[in-house]
Amino acid sequence: MTAFLRRALRGLALAAACLALWPAAQAANNYTQTRYPIVLVHGLFGFDSVLGIDYFYGIPQALRQGGAQVYVAQVSAANSSEVRGEQLLAQVKTILALTGAQKVNLIGHSHGGPTTRYVAGVAPELVASVTSVAGVNRGSRVADVVRGVAPAGSVTEKIAAGAAKALADLINFTSGGKNLPQVPVAALNSLTTAGSARFNQNFGAGVPTSGCGDGAELVNGVRYYSWTGNKTITNLLDPSDLPLALTGLVFGEANDGLVSVCSSRLGKTIGTYGQNHLDEVNQMLGLRDLFVANPVTLFREQAHRLQAQGL
């Protein structure tokens, strides 16, 4: 066999290998490409982006790299689930008008869970799915403790509310949402066990009726999913771990520092991971336990799961 023929055969073999790998490469590029746009919704004292730092740190970019259309909502940093829900609903309608899509996939973290559930409750025709990441779906023991220390109408409540409002105003000012109303007491009332129970009377789709099991996965054409964390100290370099470890002590059950595992359940439970409340959205700046599930990977996997459902 001549040298020329050998080179030609090697070239053909290389070309064949490239062609064989092409579908896999294309599939990888489209891994997160959902039918409907994905809308990420922040929690209490959250934001879309502050000084160039995303609340969902590195997550929108990772989803877009896989082909997803991603929008990051900005609602009041501190307000009731209903007020935040109305703000989100307005943004959803804008996104649908811009994209021409018929529905959206909502993914909410913490107080973003009830916020997204509100939209699915009042306008299910606009929502393909709701994914709750450590959502406060049946209240937080931390909110109960704060409400006990600062009873309604007390001086303590007024002082705490003033400080919380200043923080919320600062967050929204630096993130471009300075016109959004901030009412910390309304947020606190929404996040208590009693407040969550009242909310669930009208917006209980996907919430387990008892115990710590799954809720209904499909309600009014909307699919419901959830996952959460169950650790507080996950990285010794993370300054948020100690405060979360302290707040986690009030639960007496598995929690991520601010929300119990059972309270976070909604619809189909995807999993429980060794993450705390900030790790779940890849904060602080990605500091987390390197030996547990990568939060960015979990969001990518959920997008792929939605894709498989035709959503």
PDB file of N, CA and C in Angstrom, residues 64-98:
ATOM      1  N   ARG A  64     -28.000  28.763  29.058  1.00  0.00           N
ATOM      2  CA  ARG A  64     -27.992  29.320  27.697  1.00  0.00           C
ATOM      3  C   ARG A  64     -26.996  28.603  26.803  1.00  0.00           C
ATOM      4  N   GLN A  65     -25.868  28.197  27.357  1.00  0.00           N
ATOM      5  CA  GLN A  65     -24.871  27.481  26.563  1.00  0.00           C
ATOM      6  C   GLN A  65     -25.427  26.176  26.024  1.00  0.00           C
ATOM      7  N   GLY A  66     -26.393  25.603  26.728  1.00  0.00           N
ATOM      8  CA  GLY A  66     -27.017  24.373  26.271  1.00  0.00           C
ATOM      9  C   GLY A  66     -28.228  24.594  25.397  1.00  0.00           C
ATOM     10  N   GLY A  67     -28.513  25.857  25.054  1.00  0.00           N
ATOM     11  CA  GLY A  67     -29.591  26.135  24.115  1.00  0.00           C
ATOM     12  C   GLY A  67     -30.854  26.711  24.707  1.00  0.00           C
ATOM     13  N   ALA A  68     -30.921  26.898  26.015  1.00  0.00           N
ATOM     14  CA  ALA A  68     -32.142  27.402  26.649  1.00  0.00           C
ATOM     15  C   ALA A  68     -32.285  28.913  26.483  1.00  0.00           C
ATOM     16  N   GLN A  69     -33.525  29.358  26.376  1.00  0.00           N
ATOM     17  CA  GLN A  69     -33.848  30.777  26.514  1.00  0.00           C
ATOM     18  C   GLN A  69     -34.064  31.026  27.996  1.00  0.00           C
ATOM     19  N   VAL A  70     -33.278  31.917  28.590  1.00  0.00           N
ATOM     20  CA  VAL A  70     -33.342  32.115  30.039  1.00  0.00           C
ATOM     21  C   VAL A  70     -33.561  33.581  30.372  1.00  0.00           C
ATOM     22  N   TYR A  71     -34.502  33.817  31.278  1.00  0.00           N
ATOM     23  CA  TYR A  71     -34.753  35.161  31.793  1.00  0.00           C
ATOM     24  C   TYR A  71     -34.669  35.104  33.317  1.00  0.00           C
ATOM     25  N   VAL A  72     -34.122  36.160  33.899  1.00  0.00           N
ATOM     26  CA  VAL A  72     -34.024  36.244  35.354  1.00  0.00           C
ATOM     27  C   VAL A  72     -34.963  37.353  35.812  1.00  0.00           C
ATOM     28  N   ALA A  73     -35.995  36.968  36.535  1.00  0.00           N
ATOM     29  CA  ALA A  73     -36.981  37.941  36.999  1.00  0.00           C
ATOM     30  C   ALA A  73     -36.425  38.754  38.156  1.00  0.00           C
ATOM     31  N   GLN A  74     -36.966  39.942  38.323  1.00  0.00           N
ATOM     32  CA  GLN A  74     -36.662  40.736  39.514  1.00  0.00           C
ATOM     33  C   GLN A  74     -37.963  41.195  40.124  1.00  0.00           C
ATOM     34  N   VAL A  75     -38.232  40.701  41.319  1.00  0.00           N
ATOM     35  CA  VAL A  75     -39.416  41.092  42.070  1.00  0.00           C
ATOM     36  C   VAL A  75     -38.941  41.730  43.377  1.00  0.00           C
ATOM     37  N   SER A  76     -39.871  42.220  44.172  1.00  0.00           N
ATOM     38  CA  SER A  76     -39.501  42.874  45.425  1.00  0.00           C
ATOM     39  C   SER A  76     -38.620  41.956  46.262  1.00  0.00           C
ATOM     40  N   ALA A  77     -37.550  42.514  46.802  1.00  0.00           N
ATOM     41  CA  ALA A  77     -36.670  41.729  47.661  1.00  0.00           C
ATOM     42  C   ALA A  77     -37.395  41.280  48.919  1.00  0.00           C
ATOM     43  N   ALA A  78     -38.354  42.084  49.382  1.00  0.00           N
ATOM     44  CA  ALA A  78     -39.115  41.736  50.580  1.00  0.00           C
ATOM     45  C   ALA A  78     -40.556  42.216  50.421  1.00  0.00           C
ATOM     46  N   ASN A  79     -41.450  41.269  50.218  1.00  0.00           N
ATOM     47  CA  ASN A  79     -42.870  41.577  50.133  1.00  0.00           C
ATOM     48  C   ASN A  79     -43.639  40.262  50.213  1.00  0.00           C
ATOM     49  N   SER A  80     -44.942  40.346  50.180  1.00  0.00           N
ATOM     50  CA  SER A  80     -45.759  39.136  50.307  1.00  0.00           C
ATOM     51  C   SER A  80     -45.643  38.268  49.061  1.00  0.00           C
ATOM     52  N   SER A  81     -46.015  37.010  49.194  1.00  0.00           N
ATOM     53  CA  SER A  81     -46.002  36.094  48.048  1.00  0.00           C
ATOM     54  C   SER A  81     -46.937  36.574  46.958  1.00  0.00           C
ATOM     55  N   GLU A  82     -48.068  37.159  47.350  1.00  0.00           N
ATOM     56  CA  GLU A  82     -49.037  37.622  46.366  1.00  0.00           C
ATOM     57  C   GLU A  82     -48.526  38.833  45.589  1.00  0.00           C
ATOM     58  N   VAL A  83     -47.931  39.792  46.284  1.00  0.00           N
ATOM     59  CA  VAL A  83     -47.396  40.979  45.600  1.00  0.00           C
ATOM     60  C   VAL A  83     -46.263  40.583  44.670  1.00  0.00           C
ATOM     61  N   ARG A  84     -45.349  39.770  45.172  1.00  0.00           N
ATOM     62  CA  ARG A  84     -44.254  39.293  44.331  1.00  0.00           C
ATOM     63  C   ARG A  84     -44.802  38.491  43.145  1.00  0.00           C
ATOM     64  N   GLY A  85     -45.844  37.724  43.397  1.00  0.00           N
ATOM     65  CA  GLY A  85     -46.445  36.935  42.322  1.00  0.00           C
ATOM     66  C   GLY A  85     -47.038  37.798  41.229  1.00  0.00           C
ATOM     67  N   GLU A  86     -47.694  38.881  41.596  1.00  0.00           N
ATOM     68  CA  GLU A  86     -48.249  39.797  40.598  1.00  0.00           C
ATOM     69  C   GLU A  86     -47.136  40.462  39.791  1.00  0.00           C
ATOM     70  N   GLN A  87     -46.041  40.809  40.451  1.00  0.00           N
ATOM     71  CA  GLN A  87     -44.892  41.381  39.735  1.00  0.00           C
ATOM     72  C   GLN A  87     -44.326  40.377  38.738  1.00  0.00           C
ATOM     73  N   LEU A  88     -44.211  39.123  39.175  1.00  0.00           N
ATOM     74  CA  LEU A  88     -43.693  38.082  38.290  1.00  0.00           C
ATOM     75  C   LEU A  88     -44.650  37.833  37.130  1.00  0.00           C
ATOM     76  N   LEU A  89     -45.934  37.833  37.391  1.00  0.00           N
ATOM     77  CA  LEU A  89     -46.918  37.613  36.332  1.00  0.00           C
ATOM     78  C   LEU A  89     -46.778  38.655  35.220  1.00  0.00           C
ATOM     79  N   ALA A  90     -46.573  39.911  35.609  1.00  0.00           N
ATOM     80  CA  ALA A  90     -46.387  40.973  34.619  1.00  0.00           C
ATOM     81  C   ALA A  90     -45.143  40.718  33.775  1.00  0.00           C
ATOM     82  N   GLN A  91     -44.075  40.249  34.415  1.00  0.00           N
ATOM     83  CA  GLN A  91     -42.847  39.960  33.674  1.00  0.00           C
ATOM     84  C   GLN A  91     -43.007  38.755  32.763  1.00  0.00           C
ATOM     85  N   VAL A  92     -43.755  37.755  33.216  1.00  0.00           N
ATOM     86  CA  VAL A  92     -44.024  36.584  32.377  1.00  0.00           C
ATOM     87  C   VAL A  92     -44.757  37.003  31.111  1.00  0.00           C
ATOM     88  N   LYS A  93     -45.750  37.863  31.249  1.00  0.00           N
ATOM     89  CA  LYS A  93     -46.504  38.325  30.078  1.00  0.00           C
ATOM     90  C   LYS A  93     -45.595  39.084  29.115  1.00  0.00           C
ATOM     91  N   THR A  94     -44.674  39.864  29.648  1.00  0.00           N
ATOM     92  CA  THR A  94     -43.723  40.578  28.796  1.00  0.00           C
ATOM     93  C   THR A  94     -42.817  39.607  28.058  1.00  0.00           C
ATOM     94  N   ILE A  95     -42.333  38.591  28.756  1.00  0.00           N
ATOM     95  CA  ILE A  95     -41.455  37.582  28.143  1.00  0.00           C
ATOM     96  C   ILE A  95     -42.188  36.840  27.029  1.00  0.00           C
ATOM     97  N   LEU A  96     -43.431  36.494  27.257  1.00  0.00           N
ATOM     98  CA  LEU A  96     -44.218  35.798  26.235  1.00  0.00           C
ATOM     99  C   LEU A  96     -44.430  36.691  25.013  1.00  0.00           C
ATOM    100  N   ALA A  97     -44.657  37.972  25.254  1.00  0.00           N
ATOM    101  CA  ALA A  97     -44.835  38.905  24.138  1.00  0.00           C
ATOM    102  C   ALA A  97     -43.542  39.056  23.337  1.00  0.00           C
ATOM    103  N   LEU A  98     -42.410  39.086  24.020  1.00  0.00           N
ATOM    104  CA  LEU A  98     -41.120  39.253  23.344  1.00  0.00           C
ATOM    105  C   LEU A  98     -40.713  38.020  22.552  1.00  0.00           C
TER     106      LEU A  98
END
